[in-house]
Amino acid sequence: MDMATRRYRCYYTPRDAHGHLNPSDTGAAPFVQFHATSATRAADIAHRITGCPVLDTVRIEG
């Protein structure tokens, strides 16, 4: 079964060297970008990749 995937960008709150959440002073959040079958799946993958809380997941059209 071939599941269609779409491109997603997931913004997250990074952690410092001690594992504490370290939000940006400028308000710009870092992101990871990849293909996934849904926004929920993308957020789950982003959390596992970064180890950080995901703030927002955006589907990229095109």
PDB file of C-alpha atoms in Angstrom, residues 7-53:
ATOM      1  CA  ARG A   7       5.903  18.253   2.544  1.00  0.00           C
ATOM      2  CA  TYR A   8       5.647  19.750   6.047  1.00  0.00           C
ATOM      3  CA  ARG A   9       7.618  22.315   8.024  1.00  0.00           C
ATOM      4  CA  CYS A  10       7.555  21.872  11.812  1.00  0.00           C
ATOM      5  CA  TYR A  11       8.625  24.737  14.065  1.00  0.00           C
ATOM      6  CA  TYR A  12       9.914  23.802  17.523  1.00  0.00           C
ATOM      7  CA  THR A  13      11.298  25.270  20.760  1.00  0.00           C
ATOM      8  CA  PRO A  14      14.982  24.318  21.078  1.00  0.00           C
ATOM      9  CA  ARG A  15      16.690  23.151  24.268  1.00  0.00           C
ATOM     10  CA  ASP A  16      19.932  24.444  25.761  1.00  0.00           C
ATOM     11  CA  ALA A  17      22.932  22.284  26.690  1.00  0.00           C
ATOM     12  CA  HIS A  18      21.237  21.350  29.981  1.00  0.00           C
ATOM     13  CA  GLY A  19      17.986  20.240  28.335  1.00  0.00           C
ATOM     14  CA  HIS A  20      15.971  23.285  29.389  1.00  0.00           C
ATOM     15  CA  LEU A  21      13.655  24.919  26.849  1.00  0.00           C
ATOM     16  CA  ASN A  22      15.372  27.910  25.297  1.00  0.00           C
ATOM     17  CA  PRO A  23      12.954  29.981  23.149  1.00  0.00           C
ATOM     18  CA  SER A  24      14.449  32.496  20.748  1.00  0.00           C
ATOM     19  CA  ASP A  25      14.729  36.117  21.892  1.00  0.00           C
ATOM     20  CA  THR A  26      13.700  37.250  18.407  1.00  0.00           C
ATOM     21  CA  GLY A  27      10.585  35.085  18.288  1.00  0.00           C
ATOM     22  CA  ALA A  28      11.849  33.156  15.252  1.00  0.00           C
ATOM     23  CA  ALA A  29      11.556  29.431  15.898  1.00  0.00           C
ATOM     24  CA  PRO A  30      13.866  26.901  14.218  1.00  0.00           C
ATOM     25  CA  PHE A  31      12.240  24.272  12.024  1.00  0.00           C
ATOM     26  CA  VAL A  32      12.709  20.891  10.375  1.00  0.00           C
ATOM     27  CA  GLN A  33      11.194  20.075   7.006  1.00  0.00           C
ATOM     28  CA  PHE A  34      10.340  16.698   5.443  1.00  0.00           C
ATOM     29  CA  HIS A  35       7.642  14.532   3.835  1.00  0.00           C
ATOM     30  CA  ALA A  36       4.949  12.816   5.918  1.00  0.00           C
ATOM     31  CA  THR A  37       1.490  11.323   5.412  1.00  0.00           C
ATOM     32  CA  SER A  38      -0.266  13.874   7.683  1.00  0.00           C
ATOM     33  CA  ALA A  39       0.374  16.926   9.855  1.00  0.00           C
ATOM     34  CA  THR A  40      -0.034  14.804  12.981  1.00  0.00           C
ATOM     35  CA  ARG A  41       2.548  12.328  11.723  1.00  0.00           C
ATOM     36  CA  ALA A  42       4.879  15.195  10.759  1.00  0.00           C
ATOM     37  CA  ALA A  43       4.662  16.680  14.275  1.00  0.00           C
ATOM     38  CA  ASP A  44       5.395  13.264  15.790  1.00  0.00           C
ATOM     39  CA  ILE A  45       8.437  12.784  13.557  1.00  0.00           C
ATOM     40  CA  ALA A  46       9.676  16.316  14.296  1.00  0.00           C
ATOM     41  CA  HIS A  47       9.396  15.711  18.041  1.00  0.00           C
ATOM     42  CA  ARG A  48      11.346  12.450  17.758  1.00  0.00           C
ATOM     43  CA  ILE A  49      14.029  14.023  15.540  1.00  0.00           C
ATOM     44  CA  THR A  50      14.575  17.169  17.623  1.00  0.00           C
ATOM     45  CA  GLY A  51      13.593  15.969  21.102  1.00  0.00           C
ATOM     46  CA  CYS A  52      11.842  19.327  21.488  1.00  0.00           C
ATOM     47  CA  PRO A  53       8.209  20.460  21.731  1.00  0.00           C
TER      48      PRO A  53
END
